mmCIF file of C-alpha atoms in Angstrom:
data_model
loop_
_atom_site.group_PDB
_atom_site.id
_atom_site.type_symbol
_atom_site.label_atom_id
_atom_site.label_comp_id
_atom_site.label_asym_id
_atom_site.label_seq_id
_atom_site.Cartn_x
_atom_site.Cartn_y
_atom_site.Cartn_z
ATOM 1 C CA MET A 83 -0.159 0.268 -0.199
ATOM 2 C CA LYS A 84 1.218 3.562 -0.985
ATOM 3 C CA THR A 85 2.609 5.860 2.123
ATOM 4 C CA ILE A 86 1.488 9.496 1.986
ATOM 5 C CA ILE A 87 3.279 11.315 5.201
ATOM 6 C CA VAL A 88 1.323 14.963 6.357
ATOM 7 C CA TYR A 89 3.101 17.600 8.421
ATOM 8 C CA ILE A 90 1.086 19.047 10.935
ATOM 9 C CA SER A 91 1.814 21.604 14.033
ATOM 10 C CA GLY A 92 0.108 24.291 15.851
ATOM 11 C CA ALA A 93 -2.415 25.055 18.673
ATOM 12 C CA LEU A 94 -5.497 23.327 19.709
ATOM 13 C CA GLY A 95 -7.362 25.774 17.279
ATOM 14 C CA ASP A 96 -5.063 25.479 14.268
ATOM 15 C CA ILE A 97 -5.869 21.830 14.658
ATOM 16 C CA ILE A 98 -9.672 21.695 14.348
ATOM 17 C CA LEU A 99 -9.832 24.062 11.849
ATOM 18 C CA SER A 100 -7.448 22.359 9.989
ATOM 19 C CA THR A 101 -9.286 19.296 9.787
ATOM 20 C CA PRO A 102 -11.510 19.908 6.543
ATOM 21 C CA ALA A 103 -8.093 19.977 4.840
ATOM 22 C CA LEU A 104 -7.358 16.800 6.791
ATOM 23 C CA SER A 105 -10.685 15.204 5.436
ATOM 24 C CA VAL A 106 -9.283 15.726 2.009
ATOM 25 C CA ILE A 107 -7.134 14.658 2.477
ATOM 26 C CA ARG A 108 -7.938 11.000 4.083
ATOM 27 C CA TYR A 109 -10.960 10.399 1.719
ATOM 28 C CA ALA A 110 -9.226 11.780 -1.901
ATOM 29 C CA PHE A 111 -6.732 9.042 -0.913
ATOM 30 C CA ILE A 112 -8.537 5.841 0.551
ATOM 31 C CA ASP A 113 -6.575 3.826 -0.588
ATOM 32 C CA TYR A 114 -3.211 5.038 0.375
ATOM 33 C CA HIS A 115 -1.735 4.774 4.413
ATOM 34 C CA ILE A 116 -2.314 8.411 5.769
ATOM 35 C CA HIS A 117 0.768 9.059 8.153
ATOM 36 C CA ILE A 118 0.197 11.493 10.011
ATOM 37 C CA ILE A 119 2.950 13.878 11.789
ATOM 38 C CA GLY A 120 1.098 16.109 14.197
ATOM 39 C CA THR A 121 -0.062 17.031 17.591
ATOM 40 C CA SER A 122 -1.054 15.288 20.440
ATOM 41 C CA TYR A 123 -4.967 17.111 20.087
ATOM 42 C CA LEU A 124 -4.859 15.463 16.841
ATOM 43 C CA TYR A 125 -4.355 11.726 17.768
ATOM 44 C CA GLU A 126 -7.160 12.171 20.897
ATOM 45 C CA LEU A 127 -9.686 14.086 18.360
ATOM 46 C CA TYR A 128 -9.607 13.192 15.482
ATOM 47 C CA PRO A 129 -8.249 9.498 14.921
ATOM 48 C CA TYR A 130 -9.840 8.307 12.036
ATOM 49 C CA LEU A 131 -8.667 10.995 10.071
ATOM 50 C CA PHE A 132 -4.970 8.765 9.815
ATOM 51 C CA ASP A 133 -3.432 5.372 9.610
ATOM 52 C CA SER A 134 -0.474 5.700 11.918
ATOM 53 C CA PHE A 135 0.737 8.388 13.926
ATOM 54 C CA THR A 136 4.001 10.174 14.999
ATOM 55 C CA ASN A 137 3.902 12.344 17.480
ATOM 56 C CA ILE A 138 5.859 15.776 16.020
ATOM 57 C CA ASN A 139 8.326 15.930 19.165
ATOM 58 C CA SER A 140 9.972 11.808 18.471
ATOM 59 C CA ARG A 141 13.417 12.316 18.038
ATOM 60 C CA PHE A 142 12.987 11.068 14.094
ATOM 61 C CA VAL A 143 10.767 14.186 13.768
ATOM 62 C CA ALA A 144 13.472 16.680 15.126
ATOM 63 C CA LYS A 145 15.914 15.478 12.027
ATOM 64 C CA LEU A 146 13.432 15.861 9.401
ATOM 65 C CA PHE A 147 15.302 19.522 9.949
ATOM 66 C CA SER A 148 18.334 19.382 9.662
ATOM 67 C CA ASP A 149 20.849 17.189 7.070
ATOM 68 C CA GLU A 150 20.101 14.025 8.400
ATOM 69 C CA ALA A 151 16.163 13.943 7.034
ATOM 70 C CA MET A 152 17.038 11.443 4.243
ATOM 71 C CA CYS A 153 18.235 9.141 7.251
ATOM 72 C CA ALA A 154 15.156 9.566 9.297
ATOM 73 C CA ILE A 155 12.802 9.038 6.242
ATOM 74 C CA LYS A 156 15.308 5.948 5.885
ATOM 75 C CA GLU A 157 15.168 4.824 9.660
ATOM 76 C CA HIS A 158 11.307 4.728 9.928
ATOM 77 C CA SER A 159 9.391 2.031 9.746
ATOM 78 C CA ILE A 160 6.699 3.731 7.859
ATOM 79 C CA TRP A 161 8.571 6.952 6.197
ATOM 80 C CA LYS A 162 10.829 4.978 4.159
ATOM 81 C CA ASP A 163 7.796 3.922 2.352
ATOM 82 C CA ALA A 164 6.531 6.859 1.483
ATOM 83 C CA GLU A 165 6.472 8.799 -1.609
ATOM 84 C CA THR A 166 4.698 12.044 -0.723
ATOM 85 C CA ILE A 167 4.933 14.695 2.174
ATOM 86 C CA ILE A 168 2.658 16.914 2.290
ATOM 87 C CA ILE A 169 3.546 20.015 4.537
ATOM 88 C CA PHE A 170 1.004 22.108 5.948
ATOM 89 C CA GLU A 171 4.161 24.589 6.668
ATOM 90 C CA ARG A 172 4.462 27.920 4.769
ATOM 91 C CA SER A 173 6.746 28.172 1.806
ATOM 92 C CA GLY A 174 10.614 28.540 2.399
ATOM 93 C CA SER A 175 10.190 27.209 6.211
ATOM 94 C CA ASN A 176 12.895 25.095 7.583
ATOM 95 C CA LEU A 177 11.283 21.747 6.681
ATOM 96 C CA SER A 178 10.168 22.330 3.353
ATOM 97 C CA GLN A 179 14.089 23.454 2.225
ATOM 98 C CA TYR A 180 14.919 20.110 4.011
ATOM 99 C CA ILE A 181 12.616 18.227 2.331
ATOM 100 C CA LYS A 182 13.174 19.050 -0.753
ATOM 101 C CA LYS A 183 16.452 17.784 -0.628
ATOM 102 C CA LEU A 184 14.397 14.775 -0.854
ATOM 103 C CA ASN A 185 12.914 12.446 -3.452
ATOM 104 C CA LEU A 186 9.381 13.381 -2.600
ATOM 105 C CA ILE A 187 6.735 15.221 -3.350
ATOM 106 C CA VAL A 188 6.162 17.937 -1.036
ATOM 107 C CA ILE A 189 3.689 19.628 -1.506
ATOM 108 C CA ASN A 190 2.922 23.087 0.683
ATOM 109 C CA ALA A 191 -0.894 24.422 1.638
ATOM 110 C CA SER A 192 0.163 26.909 3.806
ATOM 111 C CA PHE A 193 -1.298 30.339 5.251
ATOM 112 C CA LYS A 194 0.123 32.952 4.123
ATOM 113 C CA ASP A 195 -2.151 36.978 3.608
ATOM 114 C CA CYS A 196 -4.970 34.495 3.892
ATOM 115 C CA LYS A 197 -7.826 37.236 3.550
ATOM 116 C CA PHE A 198 -10.775 34.866 4.641
ATOM 117 C CA HIS A 199 -11.255 32.269 7.010
ATOM 118 C CA TYR A 200 -8.312 30.209 8.062
ATOM 119 C CA SER A 201 -9.898 26.637 8.105
ATOM 120 C CA ASN A 202 -11.558 27.088 4.168
ATOM 121 C CA PHE A 203 -8.213 28.697 2.093
ATOM 122 C CA LEU A 204 -7.145 25.854 4.211
ATOM 123 C CA TYR A 205 -9.095 23.537 2.300
ATOM 124 C CA PHE A 206 -9.183 24.921 -1.194
ATOM 125 C CA GLU A 207 -5.505 25.532 -1.061
ATOM 126 C CA THR A 208 -5.035 21.813 -0.700
ATOM 127 C CA ILE A 209 -8.018 20.858 -3.370
ATOM 128 C CA ARG A 210 -5.723 22.766 -6.044
ATOM 129 C CA ALA A 211 -2.614 21.662 -4.832
ATOM 130 C CA LEU A 212 -3.919 17.918 -4.789
ATOM 131 C CA LYS A 213 -5.606 18.130 -7.629
ATOM 132 C CA VAL A 214 -8.605 16.737 -6.629
ATOM 133 C CA SER A 215 -12.861 16.941 -6.335
ATOM 134 C CA CYS A 216 -13.960 16.650 -2.550
ATOM 135 C CA GLN A 217 -17.043 17.757 -1.118
ATOM 136 C CA LEU A 218 -16.556 20.102 2.287
ATOM 137 C CA ASN A 219 -16.800 17.861 5.501
ATOM 138 C CA ILE A 220 -16.484 19.342 8.978
ATOM 139 C CA PRO A 221 -14.881 16.273 10.721
ATOM 140 C CA TYR A 222 -16.731 15.539 14.142
ATOM 141 C CA PRO A 223 -14.324 15.250 17.303
ATOM 142 C CA VAL A 224 -14.634 11.676 19.285
ATOM 143 C CA SER A 225 -16.080 12.112 22.419
ATOM 144 C CA THR A 226 -16.127 10.325 26.146
ATOM 145 C CA LYS A 227 -18.243 11.198 29.203
ATOM 146 C CA PRO A 228 -16.598 12.187 31.996
ATOM 147 C CA ASP A 229 -16.834 10.451 35.022
ATOM 148 C CA ILE A 230 -17.168 13.364 37.304
ATOM 149 C CA TYR A 231 -21.176 13.533 37.300
ATOM 150 C CA VAL A 232 -22.733 16.718 35.835
ATOM 151 C CA GLU A 233 -26.640 17.468 35.889
ATOM 152 C CA LYS A 234 -27.939 18.732 33.186
ATOM 153 C CA PRO A 235 -28.851 21.015 31.724
ATOM 154 C CA PHE A 236 -25.835 23.192 31.862
ATOM 155 C CA ALA A 237 -23.991 25.331 29.938
ATOM 156 C CA ILE A 238 -20.197 26.091 30.249
ATOM 157 C CA ILE A 239 -18.201 28.760 30.236
ATOM 158 C CA HIS A 240 -14.258 29.056 29.063
ATOM 159 C CA PRO A 241 -12.970 32.698 30.348
ATOM 160 C CA GLY A 242 -9.542 32.337 29.718
ATOM 161 C CA SER A 243 -7.912 31.677 26.155
ATOM 162 C CA GLY A 244 -4.129 31.098 26.912
ATOM 163 C CA SER A 245 -3.177 34.535 26.491
ATOM 164 C CA LYS A 246 -4.766 37.629 28.478
ATOM 165 C CA LYS A 247 -4.975 39.979 25.623
ATOM 166 C CA LYS A 248 -7.352 37.821 23.499
ATOM 167 C CA ASN A 249 -10.096 37.558 26.979
ATOM 168 C CA ALA A 250 -12.563 39.682 26.900
ATOM 169 C CA SER A 251 -13.609 41.421 31.413
ATOM 170 C CA CYS A 252 -14.251 38.839 33.843
ATOM 171 C CA GLU A 253 -17.857 41.432 33.778
ATOM 172 C CA ILE A 254 -18.182 41.143 30.270
ATOM 173 C CA ILE A 255 -17.903 37.144 30.297
ATOM 174 C CA LYS A 256 -20.452 37.386 33.111
ATOM 175 C CA LYS A 257 -23.245 40.075 32.235
ATOM 176 C CA GLU A 258 -23.369 37.304 28.515
ATOM 177 C CA CYS A 259 -23.907 34.497 30.482
ATOM 178 C CA ILE A 260 -26.930 36.393 32.631
ATOM 179 C CA GLN A 261 -28.757 37.351 29.807
ATOM 180 C CA LYS A 262 -28.333 34.398 27.621
ATOM 181 C CA GLN A 263 -29.421 32.426 30.717
ATOM 182 C CA GLY A 264 -32.685 34.262 31.057
ATOM 183 C CA VAL A 265 -35.321 32.867 33.251
ATOM 184 C CA GLN A 266 -33.541 28.868 32.736
ATOM 185 C CA LYS A 267 -32.196 27.439 34.872
ATOM 186 C CA TRP A 268 -28.725 26.104 33.993
ATOM 187 C CA ASN A 269 -26.488 24.380 36.063
ATOM 188 C CA TRP A 270 -23.292 26.339 35.117
ATOM 189 C CA ILE A 271 -18.972 24.576 34.153
ATOM 190 C CA VAL A 272 -16.493 26.065 34.585
ATOM 191 C CA LEU A 273 -13.449 25.476 32.350
ATOM 192 C CA SER A 274 -9.899 25.593 33.176
ATOM 193 C CA GLY A 275 -6.627 24.917 31.136
ATOM 194 C CA GLU A 276 -2.960 24.463 32.641
ATOM 195 C CA SER A 277 -2.624 28.100 30.856
ATOM 196 C CA ASP A 278 -5.426 30.542 31.890
ATOM 197 C CA ILE A 279 -6.204 29.526 35.698
ATOM 198 C CA GLU A 280 -5.220 32.686 36.621
ATOM 199 C CA SER A 281 -7.792 34.335 34.413
ATOM 200 C CA VAL A 282 -10.285 31.350 35.423
ATOM 201 C CA ASN A 283 -10.247 32.100 39.077
ATOM 202 C CA SER A 284 -10.362 35.967 38.649
ATOM 203 C CA PHE A 285 -13.683 35.608 36.677
ATOM 204 C CA LEU A 286 -14.783 32.924 39.582
ATOM 205 C CA ARG A 287 -14.226 35.034 42.453
ATOM 206 C CA ILE A 288 -17.324 37.535 40.696
ATOM 207 C CA TRP A 289 -19.265 34.991 39.554
ATOM 208 C CA LYS A 290 -20.684 33.450 42.583
ATOM 209 C CA MET A 291 -23.503 31.723 40.977
ATOM 210 C CA PRO A 292 -24.603 28.664 42.667
ATOM 211 C CA LYS A 293 -24.827 24.871 41.398
ATOM 212 C CA THR A 294 -21.256 25.948 39.473
ATOM 213 C CA LYS A 295 -18.315 23.295 38.973
ATOM 214 C CA HIS A 296 -14.809 24.101 38.013
ATOM 215 C CA ILE A 297 -13.612 21.470 35.649
ATOM 216 C CA HIS A 298 -9.672 21.735 35.483
ATOM 217 C CA LEU A 299 -7.686 20.121 32.566
ATOM 218 C CA PRO A 300 -10.469 17.475 31.377
ATOM 219 C CA LYS A 301 -9.881 15.242 28.993
ATOM 220 C CA LEU A 302 -10.121 16.682 25.513
ATOM 221 C CA THR A 303 -12.439 13.975 24.276
ATOM 222 C CA GLU A 304 -14.580 14.594 27.462
ATOM 223 C CA ILE A 305 -14.425 18.643 26.549
ATOM 224 C CA ALA A 306 -16.238 17.353 23.449
ATOM 225 C CA TRP A 307 -19.100 15.091 24.915
ATOM 226 C CA LEU A 308 -19.321 18.377 27.523
ATOM 227 C CA MET A 309 -19.838 20.742 24.804
ATOM 228 C CA SER A 310 -22.593 18.476 22.215
ATOM 229 C CA ASN A 311 -24.438 18.117 25.822
ATOM 230 C CA ALA A 312 -24.368 21.612 26.455
ATOM 231 C CA GLU A 313 -27.059 24.206 26.286
ATOM 232 C CA TYR A 314 -25.316 26.867 25.838
ATOM 233 C CA TYR A 315 -21.434 28.066 25.420
ATOM 234 C CA ILE A 316 -19.869 31.211 26.324
ATOM 235 C CA GLY A 317 -15.969 31.662 25.766
ATOM 236 C CA ASN A 318 -12.954 33.704 24.296
ATOM 237 C CA ASP A 319 -10.797 32.778 21.295
ATOM 238 C CA SER A 320 -9.253 29.573 22.178
ATOM 239 C CA GLY A 321 -8.923 26.391 21.436
ATOM 240 C CA ILE A 322 -12.079 25.322 23.711
ATOM 241 C CA SER A 323 -14.237 27.804 21.566
ATOM 242 C CA HIS A 324 -13.153 25.754 18.611
ATOM 243 C CA LEU A 325 -14.161 22.454 19.649
ATOM 244 C CA ALA A 326 -17.351 24.612 21.133
ATOM 245 C CA GLY A 327 -17.774 24.925 17.284
ATOM 246 C CA VAL A 328 -17.798 22.072 15.739
ATOM 247 C CA SER A 329 -20.493 19.997 18.119
ATOM 248 C CA GLY A 330 -22.432 22.338 17.431
ATOM 249 C CA VAL A 331 -23.659 24.042 20.535
ATOM 250 C CA GLN A 332 -25.257 27.654 20.642
ATOM 251 C CA GLY A 333 -22.738 29.254 22.189
ATOM 252 C CA THR A 334 -21.192 33.510 21.916
ATOM 253 C CA VAL A 335 -17.535 34.332 21.769
ATOM 254 C CA PHE A 336 -15.205 37.404 22.093
ATOM 255 C CA PHE A 337 -13.326 38.357 20.154
ATOM 256 C CA VAL A 338 -10.667 40.970 21.694
ATOM 257 C CA THR A 339 -7.179 41.066 18.934
ATOM 258 C CA THR A 340 -7.568 38.482 16.755
ATOM 259 C CA ASP A 341 -9.876 38.884 13.965
ATOM 260 C CA PRO A 342 -12.955 36.878 13.663
ATOM 261 C CA VAL A 343 -13.177 36.965 9.915
ATOM 262 C CA ILE A 344 -10.649 34.748 9.780
ATOM 263 C CA TRP A 345 -9.885 33.123 12.918
ATOM 264 C CA LYS A 346 -13.453 32.727 14.185
ATOM 265 C CA PRO A 347 -14.896 28.633 15.149
ATOM 266 C CA ILE A 348 -15.795 26.260 12.182
ATOM 267 C CA GLY A 349 -20.300 26.201 12.174
ATOM 268 C CA GLU A 350 -23.000 28.525 12.726
ATOM 269 C CA SER A 351 -23.629 28.320 16.129
ATOM 270 C CA ILE A 352 -21.487 30.720 17.353
ATOM 271 C CA LEU A 353 -22.600 34.361 17.614
ATOM 272 C CA VAL A 354 -19.075 35.914 17.580
ATOM 273 C CA LYS A 355 -18.457 38.975 18.846
#
């Protein structure tokens, strides 16, 4: 069986926005072995988009960024059979420069001077580069029910984003939550990750809403389940908000510094403010 290597890096939001393009590769080359070099986000949430996987932090991957690239390809049990490598990187990146020296086909499907939504841009760029015809598909992430008990109906708040500059104020988020809830009796779940615990703690200090559960560092597949079962979601421009977008939950996402025309979550259920 022929092998295609796909190299893709990026944060959680970048990976989710890239999944329609990855879906093109999966279904346009159904008879190929698709090997991903990527992040754990892709491995956890979208295992059906590939046949085998190498974590981007592997020692084999580090060699691809050097004159040892050919040795790395030949030594790897799967890479050695590849005829094509698709790199989701800017043209001219260090990786693409080294890969071009090998006897492989290199396709750069990358973000550069994008003027419309990044996910659509990457999808159309991939179609163009691979010369294939494939219907746009938004892959749905794998979900698993959390062990922790969650009482329905519930709504989700993610007050952080990994960068303080991207966060709406705690007061604005609280006001949006109260407005959206109205007279409905929702239980509330506040999510926090490693990089936004300070923002979440600041929000909880002013929130003081009964029946609020704070869940710290849930698994991504558990977040996907929570989103698909929630009444509403409120957050900032973050990877968690992109996960909300593909889950189909109704929600509000605040964009403070980034351009929502390019970076808003996939789907029609999220209101951008």
